[in-house]
Amino acid sequence: MFKYVIFDMDGVIFDSERLYIDCNKEIAPKYGCNDMEKIEAICHKCIGVTMEQTLVIIRENLGEDFPLDEFWAETSGLFKEKTMGGNIPVKIGVRELLDYLKDSGIKTAIASSTKTDTVKRELSEAGLLSYFDEVVGGDMIEHSKPAPDSFLKAMEVLGSSPDECCIIEDSFNGIRAAKAAGGFSIMVPDILQPDEEIRGLAGKVLPSLLDVMEYFKTL
């Protein structure tokens, strides 16, 4: 059994990525973009990256003349409005898995591209913050995923080595980062299903966190 488990947050703990896409689709027509397939494709490119990288991706795909600042402010505001007060949907199996790990004496951490204060606020509002021994946000590291920085930082603050850790991710960049960090990774796909590359990098691909818990019980 692993001594430590490191979780990504968005798409693993929270079902937030679908909500983020819906917010983009709701706001985009106000700024002259009515191609919902294009908006969804752009959002898919943003999964597992930082806010700064997200802005670059949107700019590259919608052009220099697109009112990015206004669009981002309104989309972010709508997302915040929909999620404040613990309203972010929690993924199936989160509480069961976290209870199992806590009862088993296994330490846990979050390693997210989201800013640390936002991570802690969202986890706290969902009643989940107390489950995690450490929280590493995107503002605590120099390079975001697929670089291994966030997972290496989580290992450092947990006091663990890579071979003691299991990393749970949903994004391609997250699995690439986990591999680079030297940890055993489990991909629990959210929006993006693993391709041949990602299946080769992940230690396991499992359909849900409940399946992750059952897998841990076999170790």
Steps between C-alpha positions, in 0.01 A plus 500: 500500500614853427588718797390821328236593242515827306188628326444750226188704582302613195361200317607261778351639822255741339290460187599856416630469145156436349365799689789713372417397142132582554591847629712563191215390274256724683716812471661450157200611288504839673842551343408385152606136527207266429700192400446282808709214363793738463454634852489148641812401305685803637393409855629146450841646414494688829449194721795452733666835435534823697286810464784676319531216249122493460499865396773434244302208355181706473688785333666266251168344404270805498744759367672817614184708453287286729414692823676245717518701823127572502411144401726349766370731772139418419557126464700486825233704677226265383700195608564653842132591534396142423755342735514725806385353827591140429299464180773336291384146422717240674605198295350162582706308754699794638379478859510121507859492373616776733337329798671174405841665470455684830394182680801321347744762629604607152598866467355706218573819311349712226726610213303740281572760233243725671619767744544372854248730667235401245577130550466531876181705475330256264604197704391668822159597360449138390596371845807321362799709608553311825562177307824634351828520689652741248382729219724610213358764267625629168644814659738289711697363205701635207388270219150361456400158370623315292812601697521294821538800734160479670534130583862535608396787728217288644745217565735743669241642738364152574852377571466218252701347218356430152486125550272546803246711312195441287385796290138524385437709190245553224694711249763410243741760637442370851594145401809629318598697812443200726724285281771768503476522880564126533174413674254224416201663331136406466299676234131537573377650172262792520433676169801375305544127450861373498673445170780249435769734637317563827414132551871429465593762760231424760549220745126430492191637329187455712146625433424658838637581843294213639701272274819663630392415854431138404841484329671627816325230703672234286851627573 
